[in-house]
PDB file of C-alpha atoms in Angstrom:
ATOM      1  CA  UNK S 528      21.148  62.604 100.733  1.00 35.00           C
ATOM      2  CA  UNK S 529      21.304  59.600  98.559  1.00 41.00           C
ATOM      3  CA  UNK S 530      19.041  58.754  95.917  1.00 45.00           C
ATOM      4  CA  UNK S 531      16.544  56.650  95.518  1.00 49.00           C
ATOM      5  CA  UNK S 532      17.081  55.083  91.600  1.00 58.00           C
ATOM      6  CA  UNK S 533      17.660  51.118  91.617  1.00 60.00           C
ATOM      7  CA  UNK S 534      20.558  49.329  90.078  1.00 80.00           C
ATOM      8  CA  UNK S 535      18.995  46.471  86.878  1.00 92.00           C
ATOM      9  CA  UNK S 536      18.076  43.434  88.760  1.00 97.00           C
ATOM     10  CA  UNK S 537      19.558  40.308  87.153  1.00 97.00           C
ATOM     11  CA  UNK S 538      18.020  37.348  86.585  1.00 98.00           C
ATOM     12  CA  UNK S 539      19.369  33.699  85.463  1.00 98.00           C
ATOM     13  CA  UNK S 540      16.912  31.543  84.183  1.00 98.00           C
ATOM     14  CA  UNK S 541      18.171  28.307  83.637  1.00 98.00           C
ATOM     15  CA  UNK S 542      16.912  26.418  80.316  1.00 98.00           C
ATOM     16  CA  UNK S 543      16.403  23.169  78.363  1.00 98.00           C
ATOM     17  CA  UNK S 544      14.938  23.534  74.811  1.00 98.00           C
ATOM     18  CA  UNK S 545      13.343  19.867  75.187  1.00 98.00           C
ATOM     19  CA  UNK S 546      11.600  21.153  78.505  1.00 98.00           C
ATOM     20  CA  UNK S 547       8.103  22.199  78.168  1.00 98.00           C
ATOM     21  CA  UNK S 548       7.989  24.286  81.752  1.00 98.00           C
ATOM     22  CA  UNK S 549      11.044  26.144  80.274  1.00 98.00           C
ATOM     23  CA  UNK S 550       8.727  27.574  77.482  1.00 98.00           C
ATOM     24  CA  UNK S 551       5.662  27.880  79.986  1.00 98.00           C
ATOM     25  CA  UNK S 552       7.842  29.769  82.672  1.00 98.00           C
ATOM     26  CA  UNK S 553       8.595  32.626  79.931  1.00 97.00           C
ATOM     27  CA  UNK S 554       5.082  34.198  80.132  1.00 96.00           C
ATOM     28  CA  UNK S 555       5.182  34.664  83.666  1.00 98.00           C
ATOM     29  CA  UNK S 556       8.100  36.037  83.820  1.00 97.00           C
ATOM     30  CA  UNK S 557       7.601  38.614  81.276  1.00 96.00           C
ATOM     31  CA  UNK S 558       4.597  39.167  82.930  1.00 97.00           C
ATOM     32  CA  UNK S 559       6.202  40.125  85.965  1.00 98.00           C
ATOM     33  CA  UNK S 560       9.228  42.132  84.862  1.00 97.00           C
ATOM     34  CA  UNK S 561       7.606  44.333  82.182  1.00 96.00           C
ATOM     35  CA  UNK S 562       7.934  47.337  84.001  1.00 96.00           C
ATOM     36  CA  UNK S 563      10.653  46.906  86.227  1.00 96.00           C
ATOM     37  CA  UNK S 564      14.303  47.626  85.738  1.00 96.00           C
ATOM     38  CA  UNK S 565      15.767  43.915  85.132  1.00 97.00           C
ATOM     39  CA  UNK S 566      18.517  42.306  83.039  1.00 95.00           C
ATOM     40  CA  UNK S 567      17.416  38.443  81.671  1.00 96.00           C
ATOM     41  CA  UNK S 568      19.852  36.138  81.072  1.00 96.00           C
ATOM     42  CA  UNK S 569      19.070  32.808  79.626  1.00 96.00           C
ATOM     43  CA  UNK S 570      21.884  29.965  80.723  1.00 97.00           C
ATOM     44  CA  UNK S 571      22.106  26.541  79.693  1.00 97.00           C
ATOM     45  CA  UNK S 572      21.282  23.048  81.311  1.00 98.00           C
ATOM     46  CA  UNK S 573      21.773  20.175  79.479  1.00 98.00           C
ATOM     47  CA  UNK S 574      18.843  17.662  80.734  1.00 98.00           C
ATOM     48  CA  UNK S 575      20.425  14.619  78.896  1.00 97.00           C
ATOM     49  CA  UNK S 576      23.887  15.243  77.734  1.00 97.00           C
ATOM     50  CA  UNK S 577      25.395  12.738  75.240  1.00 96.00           C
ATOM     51  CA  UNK S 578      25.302   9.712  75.258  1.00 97.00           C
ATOM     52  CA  UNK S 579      22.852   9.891  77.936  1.00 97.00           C
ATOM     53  CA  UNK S 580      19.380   8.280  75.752  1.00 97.00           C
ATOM     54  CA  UNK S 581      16.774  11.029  74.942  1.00 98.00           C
ATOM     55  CA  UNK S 582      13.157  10.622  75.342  1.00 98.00           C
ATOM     56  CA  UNK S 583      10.820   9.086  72.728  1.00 98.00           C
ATOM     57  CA  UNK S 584       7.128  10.503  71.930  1.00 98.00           C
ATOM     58  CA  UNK S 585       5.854   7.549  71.106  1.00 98.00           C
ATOM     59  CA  UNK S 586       6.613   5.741  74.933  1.00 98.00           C
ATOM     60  CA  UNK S 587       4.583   6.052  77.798  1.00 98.00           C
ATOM     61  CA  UNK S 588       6.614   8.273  79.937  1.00 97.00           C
ATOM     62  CA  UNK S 589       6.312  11.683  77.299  1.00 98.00           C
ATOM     63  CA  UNK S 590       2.407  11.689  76.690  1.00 98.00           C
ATOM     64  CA  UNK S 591       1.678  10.496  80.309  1.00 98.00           C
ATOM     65  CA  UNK S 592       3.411  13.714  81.452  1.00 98.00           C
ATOM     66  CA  UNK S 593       2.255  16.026  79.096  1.00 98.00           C
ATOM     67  CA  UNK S 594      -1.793  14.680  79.849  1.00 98.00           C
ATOM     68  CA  UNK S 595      -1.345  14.819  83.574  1.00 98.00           C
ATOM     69  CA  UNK S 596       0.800  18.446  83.990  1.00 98.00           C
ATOM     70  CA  UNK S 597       2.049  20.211  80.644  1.00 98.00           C
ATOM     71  CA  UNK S 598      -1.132  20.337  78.841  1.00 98.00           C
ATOM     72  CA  UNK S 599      -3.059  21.252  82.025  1.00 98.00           C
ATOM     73  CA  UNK S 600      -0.899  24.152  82.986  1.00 98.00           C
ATOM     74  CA  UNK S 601      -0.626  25.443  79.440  1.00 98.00           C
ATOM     75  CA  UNK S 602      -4.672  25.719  78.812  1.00 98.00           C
ATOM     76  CA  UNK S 603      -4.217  27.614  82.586  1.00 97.00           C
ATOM     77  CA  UNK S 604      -1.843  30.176  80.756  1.00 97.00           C
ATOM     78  CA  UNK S 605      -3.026  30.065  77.746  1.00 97.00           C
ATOM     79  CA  UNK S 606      -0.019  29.136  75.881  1.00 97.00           C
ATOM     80  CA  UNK S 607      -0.236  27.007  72.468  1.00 98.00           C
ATOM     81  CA  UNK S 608       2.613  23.733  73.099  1.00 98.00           C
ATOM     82  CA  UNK S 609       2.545  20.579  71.659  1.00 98.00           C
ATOM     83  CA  UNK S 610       4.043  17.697  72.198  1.00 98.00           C
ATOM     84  CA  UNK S 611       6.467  17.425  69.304  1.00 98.00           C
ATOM     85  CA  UNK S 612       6.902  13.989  67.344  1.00 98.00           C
ATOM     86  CA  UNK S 613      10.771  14.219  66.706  1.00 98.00           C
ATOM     87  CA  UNK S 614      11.910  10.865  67.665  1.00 98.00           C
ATOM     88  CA  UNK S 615      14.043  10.398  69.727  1.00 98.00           C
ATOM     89  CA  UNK S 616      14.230  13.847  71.201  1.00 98.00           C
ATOM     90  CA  UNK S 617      17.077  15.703  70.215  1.00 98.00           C
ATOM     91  CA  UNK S 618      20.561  16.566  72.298  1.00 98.00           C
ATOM     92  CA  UNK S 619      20.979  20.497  72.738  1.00 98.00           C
ATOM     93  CA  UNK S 620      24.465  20.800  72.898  1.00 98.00           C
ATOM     94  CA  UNK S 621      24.130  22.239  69.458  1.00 98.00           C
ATOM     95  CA  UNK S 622      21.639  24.761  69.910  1.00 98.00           C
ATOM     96  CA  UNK S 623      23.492  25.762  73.137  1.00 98.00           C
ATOM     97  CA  UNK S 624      26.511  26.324  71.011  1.00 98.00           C
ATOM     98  CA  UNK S 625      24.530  28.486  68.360  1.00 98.00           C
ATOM     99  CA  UNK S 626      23.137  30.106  71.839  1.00 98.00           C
ATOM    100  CA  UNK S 627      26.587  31.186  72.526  1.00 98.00           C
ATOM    101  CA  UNK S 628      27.180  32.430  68.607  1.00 98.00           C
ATOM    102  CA  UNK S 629      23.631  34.220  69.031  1.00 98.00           C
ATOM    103  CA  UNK S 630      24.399  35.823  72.752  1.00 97.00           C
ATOM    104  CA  UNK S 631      27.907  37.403  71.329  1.00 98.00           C
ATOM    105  CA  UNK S 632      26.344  38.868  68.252  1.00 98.00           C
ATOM    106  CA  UNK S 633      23.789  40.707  70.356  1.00 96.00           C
ATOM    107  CA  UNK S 634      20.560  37.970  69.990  1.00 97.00           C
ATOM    108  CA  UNK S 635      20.865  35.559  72.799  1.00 95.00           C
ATOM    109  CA  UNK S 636      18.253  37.111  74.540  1.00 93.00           C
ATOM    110  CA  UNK S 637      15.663  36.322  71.479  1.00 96.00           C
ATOM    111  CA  UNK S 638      17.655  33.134  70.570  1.00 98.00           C
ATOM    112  CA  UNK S 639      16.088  30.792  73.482  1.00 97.00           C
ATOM    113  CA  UNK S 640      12.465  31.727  72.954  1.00 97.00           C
ATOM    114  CA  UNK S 641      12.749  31.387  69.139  1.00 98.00           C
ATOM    115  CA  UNK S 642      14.339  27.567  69.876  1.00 98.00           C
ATOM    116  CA  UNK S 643      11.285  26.522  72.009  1.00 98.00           C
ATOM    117  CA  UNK S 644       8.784  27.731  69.923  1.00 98.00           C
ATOM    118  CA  UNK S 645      10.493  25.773  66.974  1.00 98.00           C
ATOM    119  CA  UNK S 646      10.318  22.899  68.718  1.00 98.00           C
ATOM    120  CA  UNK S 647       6.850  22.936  70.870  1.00 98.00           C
ATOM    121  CA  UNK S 648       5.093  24.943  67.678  1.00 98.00           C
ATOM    122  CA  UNK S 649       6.777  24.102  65.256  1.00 98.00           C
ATOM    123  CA  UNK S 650       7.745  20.225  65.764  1.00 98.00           C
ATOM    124  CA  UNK S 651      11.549  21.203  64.774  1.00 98.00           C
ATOM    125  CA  UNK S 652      14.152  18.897  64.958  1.00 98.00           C
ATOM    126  CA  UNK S 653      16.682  21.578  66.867  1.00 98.00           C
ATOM    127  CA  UNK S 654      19.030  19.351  66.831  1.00 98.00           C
ATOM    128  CA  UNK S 655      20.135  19.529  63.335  1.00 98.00           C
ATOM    129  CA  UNK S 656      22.082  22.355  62.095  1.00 98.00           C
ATOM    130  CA  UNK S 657      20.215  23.325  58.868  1.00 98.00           C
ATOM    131  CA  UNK S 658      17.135  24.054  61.577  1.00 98.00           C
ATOM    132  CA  UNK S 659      19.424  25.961  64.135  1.00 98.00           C
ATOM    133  CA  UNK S 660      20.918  27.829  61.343  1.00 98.00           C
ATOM    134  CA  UNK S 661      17.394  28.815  59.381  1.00 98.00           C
ATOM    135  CA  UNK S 662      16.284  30.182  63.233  1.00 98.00           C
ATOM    136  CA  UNK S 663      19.431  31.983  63.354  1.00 98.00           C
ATOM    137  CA  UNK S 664      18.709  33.766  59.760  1.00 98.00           C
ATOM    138  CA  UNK S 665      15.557  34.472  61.088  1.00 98.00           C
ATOM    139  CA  UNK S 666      16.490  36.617  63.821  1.00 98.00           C
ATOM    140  CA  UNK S 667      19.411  38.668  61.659  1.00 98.00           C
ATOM    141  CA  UNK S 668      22.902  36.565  62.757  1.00 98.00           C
ATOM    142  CA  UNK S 669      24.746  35.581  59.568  1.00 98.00           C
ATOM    143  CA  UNK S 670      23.795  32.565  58.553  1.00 97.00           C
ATOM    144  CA  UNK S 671      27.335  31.570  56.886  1.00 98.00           C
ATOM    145  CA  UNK S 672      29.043  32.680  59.995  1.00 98.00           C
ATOM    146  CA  UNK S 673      26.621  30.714  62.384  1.00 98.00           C
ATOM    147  CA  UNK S 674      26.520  27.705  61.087  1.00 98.00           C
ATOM    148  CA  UNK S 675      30.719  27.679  60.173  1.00 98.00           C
ATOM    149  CA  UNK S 676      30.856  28.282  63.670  1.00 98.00           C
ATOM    150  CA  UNK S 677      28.882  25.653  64.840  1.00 98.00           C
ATOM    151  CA  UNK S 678      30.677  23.320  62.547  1.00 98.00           C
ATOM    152  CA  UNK S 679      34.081  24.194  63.560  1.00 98.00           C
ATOM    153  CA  UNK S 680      32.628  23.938  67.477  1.00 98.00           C
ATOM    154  CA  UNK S 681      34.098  27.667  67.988  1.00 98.00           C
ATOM    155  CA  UNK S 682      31.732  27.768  70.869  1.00 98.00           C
ATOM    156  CA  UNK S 683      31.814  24.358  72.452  1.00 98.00           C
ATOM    157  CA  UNK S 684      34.302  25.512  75.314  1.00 98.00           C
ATOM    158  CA  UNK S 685      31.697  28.594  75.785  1.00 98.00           C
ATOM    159  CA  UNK S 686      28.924  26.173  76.336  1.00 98.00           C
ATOM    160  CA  UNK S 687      31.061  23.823  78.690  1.00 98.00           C
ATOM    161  CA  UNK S 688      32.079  27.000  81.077  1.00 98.00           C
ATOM    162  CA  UNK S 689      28.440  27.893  80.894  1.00 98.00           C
ATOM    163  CA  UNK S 690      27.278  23.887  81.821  1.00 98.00           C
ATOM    164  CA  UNK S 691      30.093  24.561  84.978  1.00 98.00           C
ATOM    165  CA  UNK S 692      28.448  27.824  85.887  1.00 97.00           C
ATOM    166  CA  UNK S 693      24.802  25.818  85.898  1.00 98.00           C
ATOM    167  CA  UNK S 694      27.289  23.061  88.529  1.00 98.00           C
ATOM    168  CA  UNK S 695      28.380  25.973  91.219  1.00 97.00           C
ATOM    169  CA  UNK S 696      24.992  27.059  91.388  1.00 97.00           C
ATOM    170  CA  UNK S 697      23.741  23.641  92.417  1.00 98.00           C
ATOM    171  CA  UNK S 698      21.051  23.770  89.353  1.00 98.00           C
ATOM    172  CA  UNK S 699      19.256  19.838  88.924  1.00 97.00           C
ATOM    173  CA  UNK S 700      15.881  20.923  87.623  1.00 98.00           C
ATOM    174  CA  UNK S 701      14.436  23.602  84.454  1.00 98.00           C
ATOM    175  CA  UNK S 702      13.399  25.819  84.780  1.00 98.00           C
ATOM    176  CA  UNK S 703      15.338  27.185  87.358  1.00 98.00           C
ATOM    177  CA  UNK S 704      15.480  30.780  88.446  1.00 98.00           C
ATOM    178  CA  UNK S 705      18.198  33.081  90.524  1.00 98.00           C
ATOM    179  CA  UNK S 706      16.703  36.597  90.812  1.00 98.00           C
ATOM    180  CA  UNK S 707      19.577  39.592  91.985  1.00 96.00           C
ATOM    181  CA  UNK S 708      22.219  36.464  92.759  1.00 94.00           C
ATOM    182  CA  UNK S 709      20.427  35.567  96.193  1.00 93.00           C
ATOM    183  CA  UNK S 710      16.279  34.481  95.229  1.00 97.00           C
ATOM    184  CA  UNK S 711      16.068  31.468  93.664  1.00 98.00           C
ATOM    185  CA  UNK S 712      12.765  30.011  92.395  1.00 98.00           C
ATOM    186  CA  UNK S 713      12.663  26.064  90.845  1.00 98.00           C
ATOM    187  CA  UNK S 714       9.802  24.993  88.683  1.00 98.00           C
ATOM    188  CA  UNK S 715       7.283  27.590  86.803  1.00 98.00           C
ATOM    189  CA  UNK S 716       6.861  30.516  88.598  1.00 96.00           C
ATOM    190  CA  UNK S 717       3.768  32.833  89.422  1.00 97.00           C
ATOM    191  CA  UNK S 718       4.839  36.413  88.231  1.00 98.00           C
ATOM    192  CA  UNK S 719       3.779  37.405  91.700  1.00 98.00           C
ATOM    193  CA  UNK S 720       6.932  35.162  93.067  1.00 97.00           C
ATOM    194  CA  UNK S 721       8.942  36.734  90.476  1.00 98.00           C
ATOM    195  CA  UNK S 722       7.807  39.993  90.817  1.00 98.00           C
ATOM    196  CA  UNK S 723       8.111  40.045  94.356  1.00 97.00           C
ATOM    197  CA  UNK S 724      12.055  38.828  94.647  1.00 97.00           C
ATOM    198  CA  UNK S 725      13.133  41.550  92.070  1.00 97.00           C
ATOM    199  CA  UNK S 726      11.296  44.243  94.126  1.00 96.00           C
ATOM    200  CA  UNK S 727      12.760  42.370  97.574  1.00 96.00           C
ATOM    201  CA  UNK S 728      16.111  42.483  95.849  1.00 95.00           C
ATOM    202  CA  UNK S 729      15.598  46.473  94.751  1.00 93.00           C
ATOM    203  CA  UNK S 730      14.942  47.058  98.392  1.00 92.00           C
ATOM    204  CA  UNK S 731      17.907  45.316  99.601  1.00 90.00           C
ATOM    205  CA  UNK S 732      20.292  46.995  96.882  1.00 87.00           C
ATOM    206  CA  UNK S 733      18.377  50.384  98.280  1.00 84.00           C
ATOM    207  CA  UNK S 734      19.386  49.891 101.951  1.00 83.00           C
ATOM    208  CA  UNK S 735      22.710  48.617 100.851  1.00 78.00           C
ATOM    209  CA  UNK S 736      23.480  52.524  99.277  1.00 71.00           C
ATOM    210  CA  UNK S 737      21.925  53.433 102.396  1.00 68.00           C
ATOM    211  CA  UNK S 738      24.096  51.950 104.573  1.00 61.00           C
ATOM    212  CA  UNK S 739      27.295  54.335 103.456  1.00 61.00           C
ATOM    213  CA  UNK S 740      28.091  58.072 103.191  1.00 64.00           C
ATOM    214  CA  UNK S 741      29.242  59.666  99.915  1.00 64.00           C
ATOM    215  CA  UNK S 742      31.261  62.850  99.773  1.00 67.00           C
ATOM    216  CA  UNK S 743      28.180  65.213  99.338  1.00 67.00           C
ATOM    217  CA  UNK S 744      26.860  63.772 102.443  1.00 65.00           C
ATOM    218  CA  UNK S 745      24.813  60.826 104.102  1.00 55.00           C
TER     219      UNK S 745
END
């Protein structure tokens, strides 16, 4: 008889460092995966990709947002974010690229967190390389060897396949969410949406096995 152990669920979670939702939709999905069997990957989106302008703070559109959903939702969840004051906002292509540096070396999974706390606790310019490369140091990478790379844009072509991987899965909002390949959840999630489509996807990868006989029997 087959058994019944589950195969690591993976999830995509699709990221901007300039988006505030991206930072609120981490506690719910920690939240919802602490116990379960799961495999997070972080992937870039770039909202604004050079030369496309960046926001500005001190215009309407930024504080009018943050009043009427950011700050609202993160007093719900209890999550300290500002809005930050680093004018215009910055591009990410940068910290996407020290992303890549940070994901080979074994880090990217603490990399993304660390860059939106920097910049919505922290009021960071993560833009400029002296800020990427001090978060970097922080969480162990070499800090010669990071920011060399970075200069000599060892990981731009990385970061491009990764913006094409964002384009075949149709992805136009952060955060954006793609739980076992197939559940796909746009916006910040509840951890009872998340935590239901990795246990929906467990089941499915369960009757999957099911459906097939091994050579010690069905």
């Amino acid at each position: 008889m087959t058994g019944t152990k589950t195969s690591k669920v993976g999830i995509k979670v699709w990221s901007d460092y300039v988006c505030p939702f991206c930072m609120l939709a981490e506690s719910p999905l920690h939240e919802a995966t602490h116990d379960l069997d799961v495999e997070i990957e972080w992937m870039p989106f770039e909202l604004r990709p050079h030369p496309t302008p960046t926001l500005r703070p001190e215009d309407e559109y930024l504080p009018a947002v943050w009043a009427r959903s950011v700050y609202p939702m993160a007093r719900r969840m209890n999550v300290d974010i500002t809005l930050p004051t680093v004018s215009p906002q910055p591009y990410t292509r940068l910290a996407f690229e020290g992303y890549q540096y940070a994901a080979e070396h074994g880090k990217g999974a603490a990399y993304t967190p660390r860059v939106l706390r920097a910049f919505f606790q922290e009021n960071r310019d993560i833009g400029q390389l002296d800020v990427l490369t001090a978060i970097a140091s922080e969480l162990g990478l070499d800090e010669s060897g990071f920011a060399a790379a970075l200069n000599a844009g060892t990981y731009t072509e990385a970061h491009q396949e990764a913006l094409r991987t964002a384009a075949a899965y149709r992805v136009s909002v952060v955060p954006t969410l793609v739980i076992g390949g197939r559940h796909r959840i746009e916006g910040v999630p509840a951890a009872a949406q998340i935590r239901k489509a990795v246990l929906d996807t467990q089941a499915e990868q369960a009757v999957a096995r099911g459906a097939a006989c091994g050579i010690d029997g069905c």
